[in-house]
Amino acid sequence: MQEHFHFTTDRAKIQKQYAAIFFFVSAQLSLIQTHLQRRNRHLVKQEDDVIIAIHILGKLLGFSSERAWHRFVTGNLFTNGQFLERSRYNRRCRALRWAMKWIRHELAKRVQHHAYAVVDSLPLELCHAARMHRVKRFQGIADIGYCASKKQWYYGLKLHLQVTDQGLPMGYVVTEASCHDRIAAESVMTQIPHPYN
């Protein structure tokens, strides 16, 4: 699907979306620039706001493959070869994850047109079922829980995620596998309260 998107997209529309996201990210990033504590900032090839805007645009367009998204960016937005190579872009995204999380929260607080938000959970299995009663890793953090959709027991953690109807993640909590969804949902919804959960 992503390859098909690469050949059928309107380049002007994508550049307009990127410009809107870049404008918002630049305004927000200036507020937290002193907290980033980045070394050698004067040597970077691409500014932080460009990296964050490109990353957010990729998530909004639904790209799940880092390779396909980098290929799309270099073919449609930065055709002159002035964008980072893929491995360096991925490292910069990981280094800026705190800033991305803060900007995502600010974006969620400003956007008021979401009709509803959904809180759901999914299992994070840490080992095969055959080993779950003798595993020693993550003791005290992970435990045994039941996944109703798969109808099986598993050892691990559980991710509780709040997402709007537009697909924007608003908050998350990682708990032990045995935690009830209702208990975790209350703490997820307090991160960014939404009127219609």
PDB file of C-alpha atoms in Angstrom:
ATOM      1  CA  MET A   1       0.000   0.000   0.000  1.00  0.00           C
ATOM      2  CA  GLN A   2       2.833   2.394   0.834  1.00  0.00           C
ATOM      3  CA  GLU A   3       4.483   1.783  -2.525  1.00  0.00           C
ATOM      4  CA  HIS A   4       1.162   2.486  -4.253  1.00  0.00           C
ATOM      5  CA  PHE A   5       0.856   5.689  -2.206  1.00  0.00           C
ATOM      6  CA  HIS A   6       4.307   6.720  -3.398  1.00  0.00           C
ATOM      7  CA  PHE A   7       3.162   6.832  -7.027  1.00  0.00           C
ATOM      8  CA  THR A   8      -0.336   8.270  -6.575  1.00  0.00           C
ATOM      9  CA  THR A   9       0.289  11.123  -4.141  1.00  0.00           C
ATOM     10  CA  ASP A  10      -0.065  14.811  -4.954  1.00  0.00           C
ATOM     11  CA  ARG A  11       3.341  16.312  -4.177  1.00  0.00           C
ATOM     12  CA  ALA A  12       1.987  19.847  -3.695  1.00  0.00           C
ATOM     13  CA  LYS A  13      -0.577  18.630  -1.165  1.00  0.00           C
ATOM     14  CA  ILE A  14       2.078  16.718   0.790  1.00  0.00           C
ATOM     15  CA  GLN A  15       4.349  19.774   0.841  1.00  0.00           C
ATOM     16  CA  LYS A  16       1.459  21.921   2.087  1.00  0.00           C
ATOM     17  CA  GLN A  17       0.764  19.438   4.913  1.00  0.00           C
ATOM     18  CA  TYR A  18       4.453  19.381   5.794  1.00  0.00           C
ATOM     19  CA  ALA A  19       4.591  23.203   5.894  1.00  0.00           C
ATOM     20  CA  ALA A  20       1.608  23.367   8.270  1.00  0.00           C
ATOM     21  CA  ILE A  21       3.118  20.764  10.604  1.00  0.00           C
ATOM     22  CA  PHE A  22       6.542  22.436  10.419  1.00  0.00           C
ATOM     23  CA  PHE A  23       5.048  25.810  11.419  1.00  0.00           C
ATOM     24  CA  PHE A  24       3.348  24.271  14.476  1.00  0.00           C
ATOM     25  CA  VAL A  25       6.423  22.255  15.495  1.00  0.00           C
ATOM     26  CA  SER A  26       8.739  25.282  15.185  1.00  0.00           C
ATOM     27  CA  ALA A  27       6.497  27.355  17.440  1.00  0.00           C
ATOM     28  CA  GLN A  28       6.291  24.612  20.074  1.00  0.00           C
ATOM     29  CA  LEU A  29       9.941  23.609  19.908  1.00  0.00           C
ATOM     30  CA  SER A  30      11.098  27.136  20.686  1.00  0.00           C
ATOM     31  CA  LEU A  31       9.383  26.814  24.087  1.00  0.00           C
ATOM     32  CA  ILE A  32      11.348  23.719  25.118  1.00  0.00           C
ATOM     33  CA  GLN A  33      14.635  24.222  23.240  1.00  0.00           C
ATOM     34  CA  THR A  34      16.592  24.928  26.439  1.00  0.00           C
ATOM     35  CA  HIS A  35      15.445  21.637  27.992  1.00  0.00           C
ATOM     36  CA  LEU A  36      16.702  19.439  25.134  1.00  0.00           C
ATOM     37  CA  GLN A  37      20.380  19.714  26.203  1.00  0.00           C
ATOM     38  CA  ARG A  38      21.699  18.648  22.827  1.00  0.00           C
ATOM     39  CA  ARG A  39      25.444  18.664  22.143  1.00  0.00           C
ATOM     40  CA  ASN A  40      26.952  19.895  18.857  1.00  0.00           C
ATOM     41  CA  ARG A  41      23.636  21.396  17.735  1.00  0.00           C
ATOM     42  CA  HIS A  42      25.490  23.778  15.427  1.00  0.00           C
ATOM     43  CA  LEU A  43      26.866  20.801  13.405  1.00  0.00           C
ATOM     44  CA  VAL A  44      23.567  19.162  12.457  1.00  0.00           C
ATOM     45  CA  LYS A  45      22.608  18.867   8.792  1.00  0.00           C
ATOM     46  CA  GLN A  46      18.862  19.170   9.512  1.00  0.00           C
ATOM     47  CA  GLU A  47      17.308  21.209  12.315  1.00  0.00           C
ATOM     48  CA  ASP A  48      15.298  19.482  15.040  1.00  0.00           C
ATOM     49  CA  ASP A  49      11.994  21.011  13.908  1.00  0.00           C
ATOM     50  CA  VAL A  50      12.473  19.556  10.412  1.00  0.00           C
ATOM     51  CA  ILE A  51      13.111  16.060  11.810  1.00  0.00           C
ATOM     52  CA  ILE A  52      10.097  16.210  14.132  1.00  0.00           C
ATOM     53  CA  ALA A  53       7.778  17.590  11.423  1.00  0.00           C
ATOM     54  CA  ILE A  54       8.858  14.874   8.974  1.00  0.00           C
ATOM     55  CA  HIS A  55       8.320  12.177  11.627  1.00  0.00           C
ATOM     56  CA  ILE A  56       4.836  13.459  12.535  1.00  0.00           C
ATOM     57  CA  LEU A  57       3.846  13.686   8.865  1.00  0.00           C
ATOM     58  CA  GLY A  58       4.896  10.071   8.332  1.00  0.00           C
ATOM     59  CA  LYS A  59       2.753   8.906  11.229  1.00  0.00           C
ATOM     60  CA  LEU A  60      -0.236  10.921   9.997  1.00  0.00           C
ATOM     61  CA  LEU A  61       0.100   9.416   6.520  1.00  0.00           C
ATOM     62  CA  GLY A  62       0.142   5.913   8.012  1.00  0.00           C
ATOM     63  CA  PHE A  63       3.677   4.809   7.154  1.00  0.00           C
ATOM     64  CA  SER A  64       4.814   1.960   9.392  1.00  0.00           C
ATOM     65  CA  SER A  65       8.036   1.107   7.554  1.00  0.00           C
ATOM     66  CA  GLU A  66      10.990   3.396   8.283  1.00  0.00           C
ATOM     67  CA  ARG A  67      12.621   2.449   4.983  1.00  0.00           C
ATOM     68  CA  ALA A  68       9.521   3.179   2.904  1.00  0.00           C
ATOM     69  CA  TRP A  69       8.950   6.500   4.679  1.00  0.00           C
ATOM     70  CA  HIS A  70      12.573   7.630   4.176  1.00  0.00           C
ATOM     71  CA  ARG A  71      12.352   6.700   0.499  1.00  0.00           C
ATOM     72  CA  PHE A  72       9.111   8.683   0.203  1.00  0.00           C
ATOM     73  CA  VAL A  73      10.621  11.761   1.895  1.00  0.00           C
ATOM     74  CA  THR A  74      13.725  11.816  -0.284  1.00  0.00           C
ATOM     75  CA  GLY A  75      11.594  11.310  -3.404  1.00  0.00           C
ATOM     76  CA  ASN A  76       8.884  13.889  -2.690  1.00  0.00           C
ATOM     77  CA  LEU A  77       9.968  16.486  -0.119  1.00  0.00           C
ATOM     78  CA  PHE A  78      13.763  16.677  -0.286  1.00  0.00           C
ATOM     79  CA  THR A  79      14.534  15.807  -3.902  1.00  0.00           C
ATOM     80  CA  ASN A  80      17.800  17.772  -3.919  1.00  0.00           C
ATOM     81  CA  GLY A  81      19.572  15.243  -1.676  1.00  0.00           C
ATOM     82  CA  GLN A  82      19.697  17.566   1.337  1.00  0.00           C
ATOM     83  CA  PHE A  83      17.972  15.134   3.726  1.00  0.00           C
ATOM     84  CA  LEU A  84      19.699  12.844   6.212  1.00  0.00           C
ATOM     85  CA  GLU A  85      20.546   9.252   5.412  1.00  0.00           C
ATOM     86  CA  ARG A  86      18.113   6.739   6.889  1.00  0.00           C
ATOM     87  CA  SER A  87      20.182   5.504   9.839  1.00  0.00           C
ATOM     88  CA  ARG A  88      21.055   9.036  10.962  1.00  0.00           C
ATOM     89  CA  TYR A  89      17.407  10.131  10.602  1.00  0.00           C
ATOM     90  CA  ASN A  90      16.283   7.208  12.797  1.00  0.00           C
ATOM     91  CA  ARG A  91      18.904   8.048  15.441  1.00  0.00           C
ATOM     92  CA  ARG A  92      17.803  11.686  15.493  1.00  0.00           C
ATOM     93  CA  CYS A  93      14.155  10.598  15.895  1.00  0.00           C
ATOM     94  CA  ARG A  94      15.111   8.468  18.888  1.00  0.00           C
ATOM     95  CA  ALA A  95      17.111  11.331  20.406  1.00  0.00           C
ATOM     96  CA  LEU A  96      14.125  13.694  20.015  1.00  0.00           C
ATOM     97  CA  ARG A  97      11.459  11.327  21.359  1.00  0.00           C
ATOM     98  CA  TRP A  98      10.903  13.449  24.492  1.00  0.00           C
ATOM     99  CA  ALA A  99      10.278  16.570  22.385  1.00  0.00           C
ATOM    100  CA  MET A 100       7.980  14.597  20.049  1.00  0.00           C
ATOM    101  CA  LYS A 101       5.928  13.374  22.984  1.00  0.00           C
ATOM    102  CA  TRP A 102       5.584  16.908  24.351  1.00  0.00           C
ATOM    103  CA  ILE A 103       4.540  18.300  20.959  1.00  0.00           C
ATOM    104  CA  ARG A 104       2.031  15.449  20.506  1.00  0.00           C
ATOM    105  CA  HIS A 105       0.431  16.376  23.835  1.00  0.00           C
ATOM    106  CA  GLU A 106       0.297  20.054  22.911  1.00  0.00           C
ATOM    107  CA  LEU A 107      -1.284  19.178  19.562  1.00  0.00           C
ATOM    108  CA  ALA A 108      -3.881  16.985  21.259  1.00  0.00           C
ATOM    109  CA  LYS A 109      -4.785  19.754  23.724  1.00  0.00           C
ATOM    110  CA  ARG A 110      -5.298  22.308  20.929  1.00  0.00           C
ATOM    111  CA  VAL A 111      -7.316  20.120  18.579  1.00  0.00           C
ATOM    112  CA  GLN A 112     -10.977  20.296  19.600  1.00  0.00           C
ATOM    113  CA  HIS A 113     -12.733  18.670  16.627  1.00  0.00           C
ATOM    114  CA  HIS A 114     -12.353  15.052  17.756  1.00  0.00           C
ATOM    115  CA  ALA A 115     -15.749  13.468  18.256  1.00  0.00           C
ATOM    116  CA  TYR A 116     -14.552  10.785  20.646  1.00  0.00           C
ATOM    117  CA  ALA A 117     -11.544   8.955  22.031  1.00  0.00           C
ATOM    118  CA  VAL A 118     -11.119   5.223  22.569  1.00  0.00           C
ATOM    119  CA  VAL A 119      -9.098   3.523  25.312  1.00  0.00           C
ATOM    120  CA  ASP A 120      -8.047  -0.044  24.602  1.00  0.00           C
ATOM    121  CA  SER A 121      -5.314  -2.416  25.691  1.00  0.00           C
ATOM    122  CA  LEU A 122      -3.067  -4.937  24.024  1.00  0.00           C
ATOM    123  CA  PRO A 123      -0.748  -7.598  25.435  1.00  0.00           C
ATOM    124  CA  LEU A 124       3.027  -7.249  25.336  1.00  0.00           C
ATOM    125  CA  GLU A 125       4.145 -10.866  25.526  1.00  0.00           C
ATOM    126  CA  LEU A 126       7.705 -11.316  26.819  1.00  0.00           C
ATOM    127  CA  CYS A 127       8.157 -15.071  26.394  1.00  0.00           C
ATOM    128  CA  HIS A 128       6.474 -18.167  24.971  1.00  0.00           C
ATOM    129  CA  ALA A 129       3.654 -19.733  26.944  1.00  0.00           C
ATOM    130  CA  ALA A 130       5.741 -22.842  27.661  1.00  0.00           C
ATOM    131  CA  ARG A 131       8.244 -20.767  29.686  1.00  0.00           C
ATOM    132  CA  MET A 132       5.879 -18.392  31.483  1.00  0.00           C
ATOM    133  CA  HIS A 133       5.834 -20.283  34.818  1.00  0.00           C
ATOM    134  CA  ARG A 134       9.631 -20.477  35.164  1.00  0.00           C
ATOM    135  CA  VAL A 135      10.758 -17.161  33.642  1.00  0.00           C
ATOM    136  CA  LYS A 136      12.885 -14.972  35.922  1.00  0.00           C
ATOM    137  CA  ARG A 137      13.203 -11.822  33.839  1.00  0.00           C
ATOM    138  CA  PHE A 138      11.189  -8.733  34.823  1.00  0.00           C
ATOM    139  CA  GLN A 139      10.025 -10.301  38.107  1.00  0.00           C
ATOM    140  CA  GLY A 140       8.090  -7.719  40.076  1.00  0.00           C
ATOM    141  CA  ILE A 141       7.308  -5.762  36.909  1.00  0.00           C
ATOM    142  CA  ALA A 142       5.678  -8.308  34.579  1.00  0.00           C
ATOM    143  CA  ASP A 143       3.328 -11.144  35.490  1.00  0.00           C
ATOM    144  CA  ILE A 144       0.820 -13.596  34.014  1.00  0.00           C
ATOM    145  CA  GLY A 145      -2.373 -12.223  32.478  1.00  0.00           C
ATOM    146  CA  TYR A 146      -5.191 -13.348  30.221  1.00  0.00           C
ATOM    147  CA  CYS A 147      -5.768 -12.041  26.686  1.00  0.00           C
ATOM    148  CA  ALA A 148      -9.486 -12.404  25.945  1.00  0.00           C
ATOM    149  CA  SER A 149      -9.174 -11.732  22.205  1.00  0.00           C
ATOM    150  CA  LYS A 150      -6.604 -14.547  21.748  1.00  0.00           C
ATOM    151  CA  LYS A 151      -8.194 -16.689  24.484  1.00  0.00           C
ATOM    152  CA  GLN A 152      -4.843 -17.509  26.054  1.00  0.00           C
ATOM    153  CA  TRP A 153      -2.678 -16.769  29.073  1.00  0.00           C
ATOM    154  CA  TYR A 154       0.637 -14.952  28.603  1.00  0.00           C
ATOM    155  CA  TYR A 155       3.553 -13.603  30.624  1.00  0.00           C
ATOM    156  CA  GLY A 156       4.407  -9.958  30.122  1.00  0.00           C
ATOM    157  CA  LEU A 157       3.011  -6.462  30.239  1.00  0.00           C
ATOM    158  CA  LYS A 158      -0.093  -4.694  28.962  1.00  0.00           C
ATOM    159  CA  LEU A 159      -0.211  -1.449  26.960  1.00  0.00           C
ATOM    160  CA  HIS A 160      -3.265   0.769  27.538  1.00  0.00           C
ATOM    161  CA  LEU A 161      -3.618   3.423  24.821  1.00  0.00           C
ATOM    162  CA  GLN A 162      -6.024   6.332  24.295  1.00  0.00           C
ATOM    163  CA  VAL A 163      -6.571   7.238  20.622  1.00  0.00           C
ATOM    164  CA  THR A 164      -8.922   9.802  19.065  1.00  0.00           C
ATOM    165  CA  ASP A 165     -11.247   9.057  16.158  1.00  0.00           C
ATOM    166  CA  GLN A 166      -8.701  10.803  13.910  1.00  0.00           C
ATOM    167  CA  GLY A 167      -5.998   8.294  14.937  1.00  0.00           C
ATOM    168  CA  LEU A 168      -4.062  10.676  17.197  1.00  0.00           C
ATOM    169  CA  PRO A 169      -2.566   8.958  20.286  1.00  0.00           C
ATOM    170  CA  MET A 170      -3.322  11.041  23.368  1.00  0.00           C
ATOM    171  CA  GLY A 171      -1.927   8.991  26.235  1.00  0.00           C
ATOM    172  CA  TYR A 172      -0.682   5.572  27.287  1.00  0.00           C
ATOM    173  CA  VAL A 173       0.172   3.506  30.351  1.00  0.00           C
ATOM    174  CA  VAL A 174       2.190   0.279  30.528  1.00  0.00           C
ATOM    175  CA  THR A 175       1.146  -2.038  33.374  1.00  0.00           C
ATOM    176  CA  GLU A 176       1.644  -5.637  34.436  1.00  0.00           C
ATOM    177  CA  ALA A 177      -0.384  -8.173  32.442  1.00  0.00           C
ATOM    178  CA  SER A 178      -2.843  -8.881  35.270  1.00  0.00           C
ATOM    179  CA  CYS A 179      -3.951  -5.221  35.625  1.00  0.00           C
ATOM    180  CA  HIS A 180      -7.659  -4.728  34.911  1.00  0.00           C
ATOM    181  CA  ASP A 181      -8.452  -2.489  31.932  1.00  0.00           C
ATOM    182  CA  ARG A 182     -10.817  -0.286  33.962  1.00  0.00           C
ATOM    183  CA  ILE A 183      -8.127   0.647  36.494  1.00  0.00           C
ATOM    184  CA  ALA A 184      -5.537   1.532  33.847  1.00  0.00           C
ATOM    185  CA  ALA A 185      -8.088   3.391  31.688  1.00  0.00           C
ATOM    186  CA  GLU A 186      -8.688   5.893  34.492  1.00  0.00           C
ATOM    187  CA  SER A 187      -4.999   6.784  34.688  1.00  0.00           C
ATOM    188  CA  VAL A 188      -4.717   6.995  30.878  1.00  0.00           C
ATOM    189  CA  MET A 189      -7.653   9.400  30.643  1.00  0.00           C
ATOM    190  CA  THR A 190      -6.178  11.733  33.263  1.00  0.00           C
ATOM    191  CA  GLN A 191      -3.111  12.387  31.066  1.00  0.00           C
ATOM    192  CA  ILE A 192      -5.149  14.384  28.546  1.00  0.00           C
ATOM    193  CA  PRO A 193      -8.834  14.480  29.563  1.00  0.00           C
ATOM    194  CA  HIS A 194     -11.263  14.056  26.668  1.00  0.00           C
ATOM    195  CA  PRO A 195     -14.990  14.829  27.024  1.00  0.00           C
ATOM    196  CA  TYR A 196     -16.197  11.729  25.125  1.00  0.00           C
ATOM    197  CA  ASN A 197     -14.259   8.578  26.028  1.00  0.00           C
TER     198      ASN A 197
END
